[in-house]
CSV table of C-alpha atoms and ligand atoms in Angstrom, one decimal:
chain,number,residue,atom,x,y,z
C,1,UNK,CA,130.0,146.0,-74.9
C,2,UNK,CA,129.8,148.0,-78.2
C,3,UNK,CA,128.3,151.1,-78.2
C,4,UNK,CA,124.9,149.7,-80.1
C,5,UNK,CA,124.0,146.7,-78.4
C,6,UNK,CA,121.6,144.9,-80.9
C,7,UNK,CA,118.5,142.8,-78.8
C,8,UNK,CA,116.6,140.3,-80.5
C,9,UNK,CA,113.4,139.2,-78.3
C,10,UNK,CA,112.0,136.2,-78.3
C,11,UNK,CA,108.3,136.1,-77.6
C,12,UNK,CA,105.3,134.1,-77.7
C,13,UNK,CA,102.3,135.9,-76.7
C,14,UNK,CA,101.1,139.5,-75.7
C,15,UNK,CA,104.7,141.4,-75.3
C,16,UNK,CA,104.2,143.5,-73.0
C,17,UNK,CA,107.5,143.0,-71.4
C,18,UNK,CA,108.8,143.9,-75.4
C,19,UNK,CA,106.7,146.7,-75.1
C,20,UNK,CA,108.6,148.0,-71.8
C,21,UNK,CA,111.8,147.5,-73.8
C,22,UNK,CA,110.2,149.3,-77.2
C,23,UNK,CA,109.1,152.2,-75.3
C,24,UNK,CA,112.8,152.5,-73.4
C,25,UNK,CA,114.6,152.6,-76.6
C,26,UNK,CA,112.4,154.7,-78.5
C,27,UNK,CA,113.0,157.3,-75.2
C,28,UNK,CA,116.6,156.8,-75.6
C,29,UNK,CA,116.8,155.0,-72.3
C,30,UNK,CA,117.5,152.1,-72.6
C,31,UNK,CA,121.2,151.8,-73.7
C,32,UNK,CA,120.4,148.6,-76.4
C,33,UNK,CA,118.8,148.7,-80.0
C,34,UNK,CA,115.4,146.3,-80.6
C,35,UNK,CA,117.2,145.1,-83.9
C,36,UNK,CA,114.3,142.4,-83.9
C,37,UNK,CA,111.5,140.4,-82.7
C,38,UNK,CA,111.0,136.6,-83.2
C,39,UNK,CA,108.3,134.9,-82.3
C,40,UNK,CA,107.2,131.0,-82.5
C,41,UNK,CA,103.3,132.0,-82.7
C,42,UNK,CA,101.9,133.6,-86.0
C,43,UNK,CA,99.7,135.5,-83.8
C,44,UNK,CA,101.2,136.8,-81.2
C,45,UNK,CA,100.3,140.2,-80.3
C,46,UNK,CA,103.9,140.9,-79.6
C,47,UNK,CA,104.6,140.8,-83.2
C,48,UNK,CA,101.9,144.1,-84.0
C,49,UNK,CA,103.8,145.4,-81.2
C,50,UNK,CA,107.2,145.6,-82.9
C,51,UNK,CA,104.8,146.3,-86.3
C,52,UNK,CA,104.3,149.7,-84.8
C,53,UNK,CA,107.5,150.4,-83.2
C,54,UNK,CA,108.6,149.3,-86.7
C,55,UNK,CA,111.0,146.7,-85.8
C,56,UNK,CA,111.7,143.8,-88.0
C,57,UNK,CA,109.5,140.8,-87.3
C,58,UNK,CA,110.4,136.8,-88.0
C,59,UNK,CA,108.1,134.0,-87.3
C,60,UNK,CA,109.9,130.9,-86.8
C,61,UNK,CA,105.9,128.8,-85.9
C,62,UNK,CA,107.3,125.1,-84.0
C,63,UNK,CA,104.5,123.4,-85.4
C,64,UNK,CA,105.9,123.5,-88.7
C,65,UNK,CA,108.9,121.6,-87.6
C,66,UNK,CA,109.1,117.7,-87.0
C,67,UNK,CA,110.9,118.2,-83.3
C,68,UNK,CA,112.5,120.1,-80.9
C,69,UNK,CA,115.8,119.9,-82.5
C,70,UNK,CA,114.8,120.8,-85.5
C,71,UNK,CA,112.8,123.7,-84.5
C,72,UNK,CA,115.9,124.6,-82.7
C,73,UNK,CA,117.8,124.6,-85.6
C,74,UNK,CA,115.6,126.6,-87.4
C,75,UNK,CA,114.8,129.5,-84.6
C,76,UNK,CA,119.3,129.8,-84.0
C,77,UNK,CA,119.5,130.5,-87.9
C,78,UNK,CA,116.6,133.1,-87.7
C,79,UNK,CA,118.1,134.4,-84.7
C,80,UNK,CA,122.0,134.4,-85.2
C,81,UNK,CA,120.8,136.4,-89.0
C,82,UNK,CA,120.0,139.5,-86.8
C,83,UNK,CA,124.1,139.4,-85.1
C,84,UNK,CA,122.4,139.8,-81.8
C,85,UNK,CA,124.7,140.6,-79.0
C,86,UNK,CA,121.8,140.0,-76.3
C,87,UNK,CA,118.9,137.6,-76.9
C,88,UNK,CA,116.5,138.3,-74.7
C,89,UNK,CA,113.1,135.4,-73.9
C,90,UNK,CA,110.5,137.8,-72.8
C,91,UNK,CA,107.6,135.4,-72.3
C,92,UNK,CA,109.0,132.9,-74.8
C,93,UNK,CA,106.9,130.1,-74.2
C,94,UNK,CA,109.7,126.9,-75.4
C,95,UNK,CA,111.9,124.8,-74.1
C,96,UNK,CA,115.6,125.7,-75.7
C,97,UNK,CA,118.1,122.7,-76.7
C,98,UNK,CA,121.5,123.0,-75.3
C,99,UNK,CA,122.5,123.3,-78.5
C,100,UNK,CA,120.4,126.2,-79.3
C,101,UNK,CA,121.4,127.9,-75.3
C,102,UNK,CA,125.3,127.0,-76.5
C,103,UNK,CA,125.0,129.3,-79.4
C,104,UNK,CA,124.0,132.4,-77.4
C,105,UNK,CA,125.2,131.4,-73.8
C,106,UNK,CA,126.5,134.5,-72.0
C,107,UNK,CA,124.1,136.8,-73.9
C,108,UNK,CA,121.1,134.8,-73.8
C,109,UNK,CA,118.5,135.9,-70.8
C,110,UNK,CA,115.3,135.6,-69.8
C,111,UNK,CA,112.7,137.0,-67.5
C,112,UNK,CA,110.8,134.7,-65.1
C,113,UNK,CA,107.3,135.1,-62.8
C,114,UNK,CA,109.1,134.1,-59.2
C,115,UNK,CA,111.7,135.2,-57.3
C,116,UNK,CA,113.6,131.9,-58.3
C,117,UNK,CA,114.8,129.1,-57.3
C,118,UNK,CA,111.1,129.2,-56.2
C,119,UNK,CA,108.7,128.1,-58.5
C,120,UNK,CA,110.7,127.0,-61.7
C,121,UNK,CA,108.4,126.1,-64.7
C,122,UNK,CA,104.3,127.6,-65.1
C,123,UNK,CA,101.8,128.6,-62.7
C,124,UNK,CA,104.1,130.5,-60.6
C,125,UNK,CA,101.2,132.5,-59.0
C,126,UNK,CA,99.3,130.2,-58.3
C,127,UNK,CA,101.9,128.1,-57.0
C,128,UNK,CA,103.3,131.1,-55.0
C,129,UNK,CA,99.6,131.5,-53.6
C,130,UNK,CA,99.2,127.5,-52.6
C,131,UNK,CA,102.5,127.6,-50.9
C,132,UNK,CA,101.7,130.5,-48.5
C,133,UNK,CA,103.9,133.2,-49.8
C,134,UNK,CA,104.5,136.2,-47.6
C,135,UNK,CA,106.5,137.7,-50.8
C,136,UNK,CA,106.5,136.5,-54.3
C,137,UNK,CA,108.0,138.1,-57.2
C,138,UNK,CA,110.0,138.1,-60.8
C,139,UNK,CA,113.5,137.3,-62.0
C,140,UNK,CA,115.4,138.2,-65.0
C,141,UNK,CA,118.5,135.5,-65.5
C,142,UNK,CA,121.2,133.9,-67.8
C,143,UNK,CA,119.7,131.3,-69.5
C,144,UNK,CA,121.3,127.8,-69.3
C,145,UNK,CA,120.5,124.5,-69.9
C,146,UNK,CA,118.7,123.4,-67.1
C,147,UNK,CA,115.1,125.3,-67.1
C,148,UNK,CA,114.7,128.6,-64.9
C,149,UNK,CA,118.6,128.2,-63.2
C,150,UNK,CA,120.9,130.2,-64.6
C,151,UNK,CA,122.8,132.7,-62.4
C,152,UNK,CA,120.8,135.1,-61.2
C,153,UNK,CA,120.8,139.1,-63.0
C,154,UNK,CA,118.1,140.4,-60.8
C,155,UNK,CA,115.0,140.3,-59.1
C,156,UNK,CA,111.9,142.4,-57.9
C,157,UNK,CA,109.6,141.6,-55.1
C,158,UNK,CA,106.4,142.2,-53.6
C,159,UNK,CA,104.3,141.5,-50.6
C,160,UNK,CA,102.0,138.9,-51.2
C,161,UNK,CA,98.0,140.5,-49.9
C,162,UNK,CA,95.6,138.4,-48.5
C,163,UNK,CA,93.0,139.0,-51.1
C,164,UNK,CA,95.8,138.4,-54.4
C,165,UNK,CA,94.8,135.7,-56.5
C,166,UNK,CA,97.1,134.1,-59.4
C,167,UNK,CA,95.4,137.2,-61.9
C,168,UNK,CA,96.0,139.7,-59.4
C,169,UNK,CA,99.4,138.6,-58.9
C,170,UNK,CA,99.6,138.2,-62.5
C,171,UNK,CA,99.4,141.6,-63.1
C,172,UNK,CA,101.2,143.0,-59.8
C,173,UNK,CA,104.3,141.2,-60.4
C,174,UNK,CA,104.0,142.1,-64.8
C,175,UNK,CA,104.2,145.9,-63.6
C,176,UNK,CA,107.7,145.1,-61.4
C,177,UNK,CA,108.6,142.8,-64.6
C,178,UNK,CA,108.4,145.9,-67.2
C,179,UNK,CA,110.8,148.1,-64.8
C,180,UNK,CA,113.3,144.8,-63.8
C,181,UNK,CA,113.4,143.9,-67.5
C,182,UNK,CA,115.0,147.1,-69.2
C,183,UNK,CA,117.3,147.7,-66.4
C,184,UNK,CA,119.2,144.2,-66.5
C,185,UNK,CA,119.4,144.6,-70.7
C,186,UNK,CA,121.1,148.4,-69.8
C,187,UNK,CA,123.4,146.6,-67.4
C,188,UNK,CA,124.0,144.0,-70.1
C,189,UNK,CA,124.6,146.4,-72.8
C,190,UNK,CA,126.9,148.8,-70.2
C,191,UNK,CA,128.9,145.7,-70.4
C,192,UNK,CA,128.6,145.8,-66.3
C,193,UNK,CA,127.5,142.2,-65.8
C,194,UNK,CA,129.9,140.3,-64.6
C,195,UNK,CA,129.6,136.3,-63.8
C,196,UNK,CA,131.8,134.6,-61.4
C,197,UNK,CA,129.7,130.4,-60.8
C,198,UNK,CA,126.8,131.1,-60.6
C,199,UNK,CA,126.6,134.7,-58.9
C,200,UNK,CA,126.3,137.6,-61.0
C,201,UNK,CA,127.5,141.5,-59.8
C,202,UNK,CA,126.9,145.2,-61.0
C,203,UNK,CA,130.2,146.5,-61.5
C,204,UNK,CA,129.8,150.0,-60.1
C,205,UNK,CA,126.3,149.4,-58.2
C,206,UNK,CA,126.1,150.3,-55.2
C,207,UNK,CA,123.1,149.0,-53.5
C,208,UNK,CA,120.7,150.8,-50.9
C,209,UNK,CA,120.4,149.6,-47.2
C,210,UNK,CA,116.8,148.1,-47.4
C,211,UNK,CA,115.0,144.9,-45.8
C,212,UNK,CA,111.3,143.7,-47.3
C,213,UNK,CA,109.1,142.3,-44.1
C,214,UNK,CA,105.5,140.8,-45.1
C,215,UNK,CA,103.4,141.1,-43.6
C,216,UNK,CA,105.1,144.9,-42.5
C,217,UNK,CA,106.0,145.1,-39.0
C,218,UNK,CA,103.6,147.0,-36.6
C,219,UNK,CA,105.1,151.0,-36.5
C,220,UNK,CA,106.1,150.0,-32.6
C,221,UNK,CA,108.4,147.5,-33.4
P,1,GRF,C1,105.9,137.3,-68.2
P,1,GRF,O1,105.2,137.3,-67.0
P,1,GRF,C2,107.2,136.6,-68.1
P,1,GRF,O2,107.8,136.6,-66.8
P,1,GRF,C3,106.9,135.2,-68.5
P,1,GRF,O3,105.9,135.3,-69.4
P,1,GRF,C4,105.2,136.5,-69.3
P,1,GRF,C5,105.2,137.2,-70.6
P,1,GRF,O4,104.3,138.3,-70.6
P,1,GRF,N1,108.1,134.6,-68.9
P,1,GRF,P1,104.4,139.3,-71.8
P,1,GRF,O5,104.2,138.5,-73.1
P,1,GRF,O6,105.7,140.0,-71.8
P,1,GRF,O7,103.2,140.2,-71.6
């Protein structure tokens, strides 16, 4: 990967998953450039974020266009402008066309609320919370055409508490989300991704020994 690996996020709402990557750059840390921020809402708050971190901002708004496709069409040429070598969906709320995910495969990811396969699609929390989850959690993936399945980049988790509810989980799972996030794009921009179907490695990562039990097993045991 070169040396300056330029980001463009896509976002549609608060950014604070932008804002994890702003502040890791601006400390140095994170190994990629935020080159820019395009966003499919007017007013998103994401786009003040990248205001003050003075990063360029493009609205591409969907309800301006006729249809997917052509909204599609329109967000790829706003995009491909920036020469992006990672596009990151952080809380991009829109369905991509395959056209759109075959312009940017291989350096197109996103970050999403499960530990997935579970719970492709919205309302993970809740859905995480109805199902009985002992652990729950977030993904960040290569992007593909089917919705929430590309190969897997990494994932965080947590143990689910008896008094969570979908906010509280919400926010739990957003604060594993702002660490997960920057550390896949400095993987990615290390060039130490590597893809082989549909399981992805850290080439020189060496994992820890470590098991997560929910509820944690009694100290006796
Ligand atoms: C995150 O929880 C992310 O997993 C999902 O959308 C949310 C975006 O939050 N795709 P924010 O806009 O980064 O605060």
């Amino acid at each position: 990967m070169a040396e300056n690996c330029r980001c463009v996020v896509l976002v549609s709402g608060s950014g604070s998953n932008l804002q994890a990557l702003l502040d890791r750059a601006a400390e140095g840390t994170l190994g990629a450039e935020v080159t820019a921020v395009v966003s499919n809402r007017p007013n998103a708050y994401a786009l003040e974020r990248a205001g003050a971190a003075r990063v360029a901002t493009q609205v591409v708004d969907h309800t301006a266009f006729l249809d997917r496709a052509t909204f599609d069409a329109g967000l790829e040429d706003a995009v491909a402008r920036f020469e992006p070598d990672l596009v990151v969906l952080a809380g991009f709320m829109r369905v991509l066309t395959p056209d759109f995910v075959a312009r940017f495969g291989g350096r197109l990811i996103n970050i999403h609320p499960s530990l997935l396969p579970a719970f492709r699609g919205l309302h993970t929390h809740r859905k995480a919370l109805e199902e009985g989850c002992r652990i729950h959690g977030t993904t960040v993936h290569f992007v593909t055409e089917d919705l929430d399945a590309g190969p897997i980049i990494a994932q965080a988790a947590l143990r689910v508490h008896e008094t969570d509810t979908p906010d509280s989980l919400r926010e739990r799972v957003q604060a594993l989300e702002h660490r997960l996030l920057p550390q896949a794009v400095g993987w990615y921009a290390e060039g130490r991704l590597r893809t082989e179907a549909q399981r992805v490695s850290v080439t020189g990562h060496a994992d820890p020994p470590g098991e997560l039990f929910a509820p944690a097993p009694e100290p006796e045991w």
